[in-house]
Amino acid sequence: MIYFIIGLAVLIVVILAIRSSRRRNEDSRLKEYHIYTYVVMEKEDEEVFDNADEKLWELAETYPFLIPGQIFCREDRYNDTWENDWDELITNTNYSKEKEPYYLFFSEPIQNRKNAPSILWDTKVLETNNIEEVRKWCEKFEQNIFKEQSSYEYRVGL
């Protein structure tokens, strides 16, 4: 009788271990999505940046794939200039001073790849100065994730 109880307990443990490993394998097949957001301005202004970035953080509460907090500027608060990167930005976007704060979204950090000579403009997924356009884009992007995977493990409220 004791051997039967021990055998039954071992069987239950084995079944639970197999089930949890299946779930882990299924979860690892789900693609992770990260969108890196940058607030663009010619001369860094902390107040403008904080206001613009706060809106992105609010969106990130609903859409956790957003990673806010980055700034892209020609001249930072220490008066260091980034002319080469700025020239690339002017060439590869529709940015203008009048559109500040301007938002750039990339599917990976802009200088992530080893030995990348410049910014990874091929990973740009959105550029705008309208926060409502950002909100609509996030909704559409999340819907595409659901279509592709039929689930989204980071969705808030599930």
GROMACS .gro file of N, CA and C in nm:
model
  474
    1MET      N    1   0.082  -0.119   0.000
    1MET     CA    2   0.000   0.000   0.000
    1MET      C    3   0.087   0.127   0.000
    2ILE      N    4   0.192   0.126   0.080
    2ILE     CA    5   0.281   0.241   0.087
    2ILE      C    6   0.349   0.261  -0.048
    3TYR      N    7   0.390   0.150  -0.113
    3TYR     CA    8   0.455   0.160  -0.244
    3TYR      C    9   0.359   0.216  -0.348
    4PHE      N   10   0.234   0.182  -0.335
    4PHE     CA   11   0.133   0.234  -0.427
    4PHE      C   12   0.120   0.386  -0.412
    5ILE      N   13   0.115   0.435  -0.290
    5ILE     CA   14   0.102   0.579  -0.264
    5ILE      C   15   0.227   0.653  -0.314
    6ILE      N   16   0.345   0.597  -0.286
    6ILE     CA   17   0.470   0.658  -0.333
    6ILE      C   18   0.474   0.660  -0.486
    7GLY      N   19   0.435   0.550  -0.548
    7GLY     CA   20   0.432   0.542  -0.694
    7GLY      C   21   0.336   0.642  -0.753
    8LEU      N   22   0.220   0.658  -0.692
    8LEU     CA   23   0.121   0.754  -0.738
    8LEU      C   24   0.175   0.898  -0.725
    9ALA      N   25   0.242   0.927  -0.616
    9ALA     CA   26   0.300   1.061  -0.596
    9ALA      C   27   0.407   1.089  -0.701
   10VAL      N   28   0.492   0.990  -0.728
   10VAL     CA   29   0.596   1.007  -0.830
   10VAL      C   30   0.533   1.029  -0.967
   11LEU      N   31   0.429   0.955  -0.998
   11LEU     CA   32   0.359   0.969  -1.125
   11LEU      C   33   0.300   1.111  -1.140
   12ILE      N   34   0.240   1.162  -1.035
   12ILE     CA   35   0.183   1.297  -1.038
   12ILE      C   36   0.293   1.400  -1.060
   13VAL      N   37   0.406   1.386  -0.991
   13VAL     CA   38   0.517   1.480  -1.007
   13VAL      C   39   0.570   1.477  -1.150
   14VAL      N   40   0.583   1.359  -1.208
   14VAL     CA   41   0.632   1.346  -1.346
   14VAL      C   42   0.535   1.412  -1.443
   15ILE      N   43   0.406   1.390  -1.426
   15ILE     CA   44   0.306   1.451  -1.514
   15ILE      C   45   0.312   1.603  -1.504
   16LEU      N   46   0.322   1.657  -1.383
   16LEU     CA   47   0.331   1.802  -1.365
   16LEU      C   48   0.457   1.858  -1.428
   17ALA      N   49   0.568   1.787  -1.417
   17ALA     CA   50   0.694   1.833  -1.477
   17ALA      C   51   0.684   1.837  -1.629
   18ILE      N   52   0.622   1.736  -1.688
   18ILE     CA   53   0.605   1.732  -1.834
   18ILE      C   54   0.516   1.847  -1.880
   19ARG      N   55   0.408   1.872  -1.808
   19ARG     CA   56   0.317   1.981  -1.845
   19ARG      C   57   0.386   2.116  -1.839
   20SER      N   58   0.461   2.140  -1.733
   20SER     CA   59   0.527   2.270  -1.719
   20SER      C   60   0.635   2.289  -1.825
   21SER      N   61   0.704   2.182  -1.864
   21SER     CA   62   0.806   2.196  -1.968
   21SER      C   63   0.741   2.224  -2.103
   22ARG      N   64   0.625   2.168  -2.129
   22ARG     CA   65   0.553   2.198  -2.253
   22ARG      C   66   0.515   2.345  -2.259
   23ARG      N   67   0.463   2.398  -2.148
   23ARG     CA   68   0.425   2.539  -2.145
   23ARG      C   69   0.547   2.628  -2.167
   24ARG      N   70   0.659   2.592  -2.104
   24ARG     CA   71   0.780   2.670  -2.120
   24ARG      C   72   0.825   2.669  -2.265
   25ASN      N   73   0.817   2.554  -2.332
   25ASN     CA   74   0.855   2.546  -2.472
   25ASN      C   75   0.763   2.630  -2.560
   26GLU      N   76   0.633   2.627  -2.530
   26GLU     CA   77   0.539   2.708  -2.606
   26GLU      C   78   0.566   2.856  -2.585
   27ASP      N   79   0.594   2.896  -2.460
   27ASP     CA   80   0.621   3.036  -2.432
   27ASP      C   81   0.749   3.083  -2.499
   28SER      N   82   0.849   2.996  -2.507
   28SER     CA   83   0.976   3.038  -2.568
   28SER      C   84   0.962   3.057  -2.719
   29ARG      N   85   0.860   2.999  -2.778
   29ARG     CA   86   0.837   3.018  -2.922
   29ARG      C   87   0.769   3.150  -2.951
   30LEU      N   88   0.710   3.213  -2.849
   30LEU     CA   89   0.647   3.342  -2.870
   30LEU      C   90   0.754   3.448  -2.889
   31LYS      N   91   0.738   3.526  -2.991
   31LYS     CA   92   0.835   3.631  -3.020
   31LYS      C   93   0.815   3.747  -2.921
   32GLU      N   94   0.924   3.801  -2.873
   32GLU     CA   95   0.916   3.918  -2.787
   32GLU      C   96   0.921   4.043  -2.873
   33TYR      N   97   0.841   4.140  -2.836
   33TYR     CA   98   0.834   4.264  -2.912
   33TYR      C   99   0.880   4.379  -2.826
   34HIS      N  100   0.972   4.458  -2.879
   34HIS     CA  101   1.019   4.577  -2.811
   34HIS      C  102   1.026   4.689  -2.914
   35ILE      N  103   0.970   4.802  -2.879
   35ILE     CA  104   0.977   4.920  -2.964
   35ILE      C  105   1.044   5.030  -2.881
   36TYR      N  106   1.159   5.074  -2.928
   36TYR     CA  107   1.238   5.175  -2.858
   36TYR      C  108   1.196   5.313  -2.907
   37THR      N  109   1.155   5.398  -2.814
   37THR     CA  110   1.104   5.529  -2.850
   37THR      C  111   1.208   5.637  -2.819
   38TYR      N  112   1.217   5.732  -2.907
   38TYR     CA  113   1.311   5.844  -2.892
   38TYR      C  114   1.235   5.975  -2.910
   39VAL      N  115   1.258   6.067  -2.820
   39VAL     CA  116   1.205   6.202  -2.835
   39VAL      C  117   1.315   6.284  -2.901
   40VAL      N  118   1.282   6.346  -3.013
   40VAL     CA  119   1.381   6.419  -3.092
   40VAL      C  120   1.363   6.569  -3.071
   41MET      N  121   1.474   6.636  -3.044
   41MET     CA  122   1.475   6.782  -3.037
   41MET      C  123   1.614   6.832  -3.071
   42GLU      N  124   1.619   6.950  -3.130
   42GLU     CA  125   1.749   7.002  -3.173
   42GLU      C  126   1.839   7.032  -3.054
   43LYS      N  127   1.788   7.105  -2.959
   43LYS     CA  128   1.864   7.136  -2.837
   43LYS      C  129   1.788   7.076  -2.720
   44GLU      N  130   1.857   6.997  -2.641
   44GLU     CA  131   1.792   6.927  -2.530
   44GLU      C  132   1.730   7.026  -2.432
   45ASP      N  133   1.602   7.006  -2.408
   45ASP     CA  134   1.528   7.085  -2.311
   45ASP      C  135   1.459   6.986  -2.218
   46GLU      N  136   1.503   6.980  -2.094
   46GLU     CA  137   1.453   6.878  -2.002
   46GLU      C  138   1.303   6.888  -1.981
   47GLU      N  139   1.250   7.008  -1.974
   47GLU     CA  140   1.107   7.025  -1.951
   47GLU      C  141   1.025   6.970  -2.068
   48VAL      N  142   1.066   7.004  -2.189
   48VAL     CA  143   0.996   6.954  -2.309
   48VAL      C  144   1.010   6.802  -2.318
   49PHE      N  145   1.132   6.753  -2.293
   49PHE     CA  146   1.154   6.608  -2.298
   49PHE      C  147   1.068   6.536  -2.194
   50ASP      N  148   1.068   6.585  -2.070
   50ASP     CA  149   0.991   6.520  -1.964
   50ASP      C  150   0.843   6.516  -1.998
   51ASN      N  151   0.790   6.624  -2.053
   51ASN     CA  152   0.650   6.630  -2.091
   51ASN      C  153   0.619   6.529  -2.203
   52ALA      N  154   0.704   6.527  -2.305
   52ALA     CA  155   0.682   6.435  -2.418
   52ALA      C  156   0.702   6.291  -2.374
   53ASP      N  157   0.805   6.266  -2.294
   53ASP     CA  158   0.834   6.129  -2.251
   53ASP      C  159   0.729   6.077  -2.154
   54GLU      N  160   0.671   6.166  -2.074
   54GLU     CA  161   0.565   6.125  -1.982
   54GLU      C  162   0.447   6.065  -2.058
   55LYS      N  163   0.414   6.124  -2.172
   55LYS     CA  164   0.305   6.071  -2.255
   55LYS      C  165   0.339   5.930  -2.305
   56LEU      N  166   0.466   5.909  -2.339
   56LEU     CA  167   0.508   5.776  -2.384
   56LEU      C  168   0.503   5.675  -2.270
   57TRP      N  169   0.541   5.717  -2.150
   57TRP     CA  170   0.534   5.627  -2.034
   57TRP      C  171   0.389   5.589  -2.004
   58GLU      N  172   0.297   5.683  -2.020
   58GLU     CA  173   0.155   5.652  -2.001
   58GLU      C  174   0.109   5.548  -2.102
   59LEU      N  175   0.153   5.563  -2.227
   59LEU     CA  176   0.119   5.463  -2.329
   59LEU      C  177   0.183   5.328  -2.298
   60ALA      N  178   0.304   5.331  -2.243
   60ALA     CA  179   0.375   5.207  -2.212
   60ALA      C  180   0.304   5.126  -2.104
   61GLU      N  181   0.222   5.191  -2.022
   61GLU     CA  182   0.144   5.117  -1.923
   61GLU      C  183   0.040   5.029  -1.991
   62THR      N  184  -0.012   5.074  -2.103
   62THR     CA  185  -0.109   4.996  -2.180
   62THR      C  186  -0.041   4.907  -2.282
   63TYR      N  187   0.067   4.954  -2.341
   63TYR     CA  188   0.139   4.881  -2.445
   63TYR      C  189   0.283   4.856  -2.397
   64PRO      N  190   0.305   4.747  -2.324
   64PRO     CA  191   0.436   4.724  -2.262
   64PRO      C  192   0.550   4.699  -2.360
   65PHE      N  193   0.520   4.684  -2.488
   65PHE     CA  194   0.630   4.668  -2.583
   65PHE      C  195   0.704   4.799  -2.605
   66LEU      N  196   0.644   4.912  -2.566
   66LEU     CA  197   0.711   5.041  -2.578
   66LEU      C  198   0.818   5.055  -2.471
   67ILE      N  199   0.934   5.103  -2.512
   67ILE     CA  200   1.044   5.128  -2.418
   67ILE      C  201   1.081   5.275  -2.430
   68PRO      N  202   1.016   5.360  -2.348
   68PRO     CA  203   1.043   5.503  -2.355
   68PRO      C  204   1.168   5.541  -2.276
   69GLY      N  205   1.201   5.669  -2.280
   69GLY     CA  206   1.308   5.721  -2.197
   69GLY      C  207   1.432   5.765  -2.271
   70GLN      N  208   1.434   5.749  -2.403
   70GLN     CA  209   1.552   5.788  -2.481
   70GLN      C  210   1.530   5.924  -2.546
   71ILE      N  211   1.638   5.996  -2.563
   71ILE     CA  212   1.633   6.126  -2.629
   71ILE      C  213   1.733   6.126  -2.743
   72PHE      N  214   1.699   6.196  -2.849
   72PHE     CA  215   1.787   6.211  -2.965
   72PHE      C  216   1.795   6.360  -2.991
   73CYS      N  217   1.911   6.418  -2.970
   73CYS     CA  218   1.923   6.563  -2.989
   73CYS      C  219   2.055   6.598  -3.054
   74ARG      N  220   2.058   6.715  -3.113
   74ARG     CA  221   2.180   6.763  -3.178
   74ARG      C  222   2.278   6.815  -3.073
   75GLU      N  223   2.224   6.887  -2.976
   75GLU     CA  224   2.308   6.943  -2.870
   75GLU      C  225   2.246   6.905  -2.736
   76ASP      N  226   2.324   6.836  -2.652
   76ASP     CA  227   2.269   6.793  -2.524
   76ASP      C  228   2.286   6.902  -2.418
   77ARG      N  229   2.241   6.872  -2.298
   77ARG     CA  230   2.242   6.972  -2.190
   77ARG      C  231   2.382   7.016  -2.149
   78TYR      N  232   2.483   6.938  -2.186
   78TYR     CA  233   2.622   6.973  -2.155
   78TYR      C  234   2.690   7.045  -2.272
   79ASN      N  235   2.610   7.083  -2.370
   79ASN     CA  236   2.656   7.152  -2.492
   79ASN      C  237   2.746   7.066  -2.579
   80ASP      N  238   2.739   6.935  -2.563
   80ASP     CA  239   2.807   6.844  -2.656
   80ASP      C  240   2.721   6.834  -2.781
   81THR      N  241   2.783   6.834  -2.897
   81THR     CA  242   2.707   6.825  -3.022
   81THR      C  243   2.731   6.690  -3.088
   82TRP      N  244   2.629   6.646  -3.157
   82TRP     CA  245   2.629   6.516  -3.226
   82TRP      C  246   2.594   6.539  -3.372
   83GLU      N  247   2.679   6.611  -3.443
   83GLU     CA  248   2.651   6.654  -3.579
   83GLU      C  249   2.631   6.538  -3.677
   84ASN      N  250   2.714   6.436  -3.670
   84ASN     CA  251   2.702   6.324  -3.766
   84ASN      C  252   2.568   6.255  -3.752
   85ASP      N  253   2.530   6.222  -3.628
   85ASP     CA  254   2.400   6.159  -3.606
   85ASP      C  255   2.287   6.252  -3.645
   86TRP      N  256   2.303   6.379  -3.617
   86TRP     CA  257   2.198   6.476  -3.650
   86TRP      C  258   2.180   6.488  -3.801
   87ASP      N  259   2.290   6.490  -3.874
   87ASP     CA  260   2.282   6.496  -4.020
   87ASP      C  261   2.209   6.374  -4.075
   88GLU      N  262   2.235   6.258  -4.017
   88GLU     CA  263   2.163   6.137  -4.059
   88GLU      C  264   2.015   6.150  -4.030
   89LEU      N  265   1.982   6.204  -3.914
   89LEU     CA  266   1.841   6.221  -3.877
   89LEU      C  267   1.771   6.312  -3.977
   90ILE      N  268   1.832   6.422  -4.012
   90ILE     CA  269   1.772   6.516  -4.107
   90ILE      C  270   1.753   6.449  -4.243
   91THR      N  271   1.849   6.368  -4.283
   91THR     CA  272   1.842   6.299  -4.412
   91THR      C  273   1.735   6.190  -4.414
   92ASN      N  274   1.718   6.118  -4.303
   92ASN     CA  275   1.634   5.998  -4.301
   92ASN      C  276   1.496   6.015  -4.239
   93THR      N  277   1.461   6.137  -4.199
   93THR     CA  278   1.329   6.160  -4.139
   93THR      C  279   1.267   6.286  -4.196
   94ASN      N  280   1.145   6.312  -4.154
   94ASN     CA  281   1.075   6.435  -4.192
   94ASN      C  282   1.079   6.538  -4.080
   95TYR      N  283   1.174   6.525  -3.991
   95TYR     CA  284   1.186   6.615  -3.876
   95TYR      C  285   1.207   6.760  -3.920
   96SER      N  286   1.145   6.850  -3.844
   96SER     CA  287   1.176   6.993  -3.854
   96SER      C  288   1.158   7.053  -3.714
   97LYS      N  289   1.225   7.161  -3.688
   97LYS     CA  290   1.224   7.225  -3.556
   97LYS      C  291   1.081   7.257  -3.511
   98GLU      N  292   0.996   7.293  -3.606
   98GLU     CA  293   0.858   7.330  -3.573
   98GLU      C  294   0.777   7.211  -3.523
   99LYS      N  295   0.820   7.090  -3.553
   99LYS     CA  296   0.745   6.970  -3.515
   99LYS      C  297   0.782   6.917  -3.377
  100GLU      N  298   0.872   6.982  -3.307
  100GLU     CA  299   0.914   6.933  -3.175
  100GLU      C  300   0.799   6.936  -3.077
  101PRO      N  301   0.788   6.841  -2.986
  101PRO     CA  302   0.870   6.721  -2.977
  101PRO      C  303   0.832   6.621  -3.086
  102TYR      N  304   0.931   6.559  -3.142
  102TYR     CA  305   0.915   6.464  -3.253
  102TYR      C  306   0.947   6.325  -3.199
  103TYR      N  307   0.870   6.226  -3.239
  103TYR     CA  308   0.889   6.090  -3.189
  103TYR      C  309   0.943   6.000  -3.299
  104LEU      N  310   1.045   5.923  -3.265
  104LEU     CA  311   1.098   5.819  -3.354
  104LEU      C  312   1.086   5.686  -3.282
  105PHE      N  313   1.038   5.584  -3.354
  105PHE     CA  314   1.024   5.450  -3.297
  105PHE      C  315   1.108   5.354  -3.379
  106PHE      N  316   1.184   5.272  -3.310
  106PHE     CA  317   1.270   5.172  -3.374
  106PHE      C  318   1.241   5.035  -3.315
  107SER      N  319   1.261   4.931  -3.396
  107SER     CA  320   1.236   4.795  -3.349
  107SER      C  321   1.353   4.739  -3.269
  108GLU      N  322   1.464   4.810  -3.266
  108GLU     CA  323   1.577   4.774  -3.180
  108GLU      C  324   1.654   4.901  -3.148
  109PRO      N  325   1.738   4.897  -3.044
  109PRO     CA  326   1.813   5.019  -3.011
  109PRO      C  327   1.891   5.068  -3.133
  110ILE      N  328   1.896   5.198  -3.153
  110ILE     CA  329   1.947   5.250  -3.280
  110ILE      C  330   2.095   5.225  -3.303
  111GLN      N  331   2.170   5.195  -3.202
  111GLN     CA  332   2.311   5.162  -3.222
  111GLN      C  333   2.342   5.030  -3.153
  112ASN      N  334   2.264   4.929  -3.185
  112ASN     CA  335   2.271   4.801  -3.116
  112ASN      C  336   2.368   4.703  -3.180
  113ARG      N  337   2.374   4.702  -3.312
  113ARG     CA  338   2.457   4.603  -3.381
  113ARG      C  339   2.605   4.635  -3.368
  114LYS      N  340   2.686   4.530  -3.355
  114LYS     CA  341   2.831   4.550  -3.347
  114LYS      C  342   2.883   4.610  -3.477
  115ASN      N  343   2.977   4.698  -3.464
  115ASN     CA  344   3.045   4.761  -3.577
  115ASN      C  345   2.949   4.834  -3.672
  116ALA      N  346   2.835   4.876  -3.621
  116ALA     CA  347   2.742   4.952  -3.705
  116ALA      C  348   2.800   5.091  -3.727
  117PRO      N  349   2.822   5.129  -3.852
  117PRO     CA  350   2.885   5.258  -3.879
  117PRO      C  351   2.793   5.376  -3.851
  118SER      N  352   2.664   5.351  -3.851
  118SER     CA  353   2.571   5.461  -3.832
  118SER      C  354   2.444   5.409  -3.766
  119ILE      N  355   2.347   5.495  -3.756
  119ILE     CA  356   2.219   5.459  -3.696
  119ILE      C  357   2.146   5.360  -3.786
  120LEU      N  358   2.076   5.268  -3.724
  120LEU     CA  359   2.008   5.161  -3.798
  120LEU      C  360   1.871   5.210  -3.848
  121TRP      N  361   1.872   5.288  -3.954
  121TRP     CA  362   1.747   5.346  -4.003
  121TRP      C  363   1.652   5.241  -4.059
  122ASP      N  364   1.703   5.125  -4.096
  122ASP     CA  365   1.616   5.020  -4.147
  122ASP      C  366   1.526   4.962  -4.038
  123THR      N  367   1.554   4.992  -3.912
  123THR     CA  368   1.470   4.942  -3.803
  123THR      C  369   1.367   5.045  -3.757
  124LYS      N  370   1.361   5.160  -3.825
  124LYS     CA  371   1.262   5.263  -3.790
  124LYS      C  372   1.123   5.213  -3.829
  125VAL      N  373   1.029   5.223  -3.734
  125VAL     CA  374   0.893   5.176  -3.762
  125VAL      C  375   0.790   5.289  -3.761
  126LEU      N  376   0.824   5.402  -3.700
  126LEU     CA  377   0.728   5.514  -3.696
  126LEU      C  378   0.803   5.643  -3.667
  127GLU      N  379   0.756   5.750  -3.728
  127GLU     CA  380   0.803   5.885  -3.693
  127GLU      C  381   0.684   5.979  -3.702
  128THR      N  382   0.668   6.061  -3.601
  128THR     CA  383   0.555   6.153  -3.596
  128THR      C  384   0.578   6.257  -3.487
  129ASN      N  385   0.497   6.361  -3.490
  129ASN     CA  386   0.497   6.456  -3.379
  129ASN      C  387   0.361   6.458  -3.310
  130ASN      N  388   0.275   6.364  -3.345
  130ASN     CA  389   0.139   6.358  -3.293
  130ASN      C  390   0.124   6.237  -3.201
  131ILE      N  391   0.096   6.261  -3.074
  131ILE     CA  392   0.085   6.151  -2.978
  131ILE      C  393  -0.039   6.064  -3.007
  132GLU      N  394  -0.142   6.121  -3.066
  132GLU     CA  395  -0.260   6.041  -3.103
  132GLU      C  396  -0.226   5.943  -3.214
  133GLU      N  397  -0.142   5.985  -3.306
  133GLU     CA  398  -0.096   5.894  -3.411
  133GLU      C  399  -0.015   5.779  -3.350
  134VAL      N  400   0.062   5.810  -3.247
  134VAL     CA  401   0.137   5.707  -3.176
  134VAL      C  402   0.041   5.607  -3.112
  135ARG      N  403  -0.063   5.657  -3.047
  135ARG     CA  404  -0.162   5.572  -2.982
  135ARG      C  405  -0.229   5.478  -3.084
  136LYS      N  406  -0.269   5.533  -3.198
  136LYS     CA  407  -0.332   5.451  -3.302
  136LYS      C  408  -0.235   5.347  -3.357
  137TRP      N  409  -0.110   5.387  -3.375
  137TRP     CA  410  -0.010   5.293  -3.425
  137TRP      C  411   0.009   5.179  -3.325
  138CYS      N  412   0.012   5.210  -3.196
  138CYS     CA  413   0.028   5.107  -3.093
  138CYS      C  414  -0.088   5.008  -3.095
  139GLU      N  415  -0.210   5.059  -3.110
  139GLU     CA  416  -0.327   4.971  -3.118
  139GLU      C  417  -0.314   4.876  -3.237
  140LYS      N  418  -0.278   4.931  -3.351
  140LYS     CA  419  -0.264   4.850  -3.472
  140LYS      C  420  -0.151   4.749  -3.457
  141PHE      N  421  -0.039   4.791  -3.399
  141PHE     CA  422   0.075   4.702  -3.379
  141PHE      C  423   0.036   4.586  -3.287
  142GLU      N  424  -0.038   4.616  -3.181
  142GLU     CA  425  -0.081   4.511  -3.089
  142GLU      C  426  -0.177   4.414  -3.158
  143GLN      N  427  -0.266   4.465  -3.242
  143GLN     CA  428  -0.356   4.377  -3.317
  143GLN      C  429  -0.278   4.284  -3.408
  144ASN      N  430  -0.172   4.335  -3.470
  144ASN     CA  431  -0.088   4.251  -3.556
  144ASN      C  432  -0.018   4.142  -3.476
  145ILE      N  433   0.022   4.174  -3.353
  145ILE     CA  434   0.083   4.072  -3.267
  145ILE      C  435  -0.018   3.961  -3.240
  146PHE      N  436  -0.143   3.998  -3.208
  146PHE     CA  437  -0.246   3.898  -3.182
  146PHE      C  438  -0.271   3.811  -3.305
  147LYS      N  439  -0.273   3.874  -3.423
  147LYS     CA  440  -0.295   3.796  -3.546
  147LYS      C  441  -0.181   3.698  -3.569
  148GLU      N  442  -0.059   3.743  -3.543
  148GLU     CA  443   0.058   3.660  -3.569
  148GLU      C  444   0.071   3.546  -3.469
  149GLN      N  445   0.045   3.573  -3.342
  149GLN     CA  446   0.070   3.473  -3.237
  149GLN      C  447  -0.056   3.422  -3.171
  150SER      N  448  -0.168   3.487  -3.194
  150SER     CA  449  -0.296   3.459  -3.130
  150SER      C  450  -0.288   3.470  -2.979
  151SER      N  451  -0.184   3.535  -2.928
  151SER     CA  452  -0.175   3.570  -2.787
  151SER      C  453  -0.069   3.677  -2.771
  152TYR      N  454  -0.072   3.742  -2.658
  152TYR     CA  455   0.029   3.843  -2.628
  152TYR      C  456   0.046   3.842  -2.478
  153GLU      N  457   0.153   3.782  -2.431
  153GLU     CA  458   0.169   3.757  -2.289
  153GLU      C  459   0.190   3.882  -2.206
  154TYR      N  460   0.228   3.993  -2.265
  154TYR     CA  461   0.255   4.114  -2.188
  154TYR      C  462   0.134   4.207  -2.182
  155ARG      N  463   0.024   4.167  -2.241
  155ARG     CA  464  -0.093   4.255  -2.245
  155ARG      C  465  -0.143   4.284  -2.104
  156VAL      N  466  -0.161   4.410  -2.076
  156VAL     CA  467  -0.208   4.452  -1.945
  156VAL      C  468  -0.355   4.417  -1.933
  157GLY      N  469  -0.395   4.366  -1.818
  157GLY     CA  470  -0.535   4.336  -1.792
  157GLY      C  471  -0.574   4.193  -1.821
  158LEU      N  472  -0.485   4.111  -1.872
  158LEU     CA  473  -0.519   3.971  -1.896
  158LEU      C  474  -0.469   3.884  -1.784
   0.00000   0.00000   0.00000
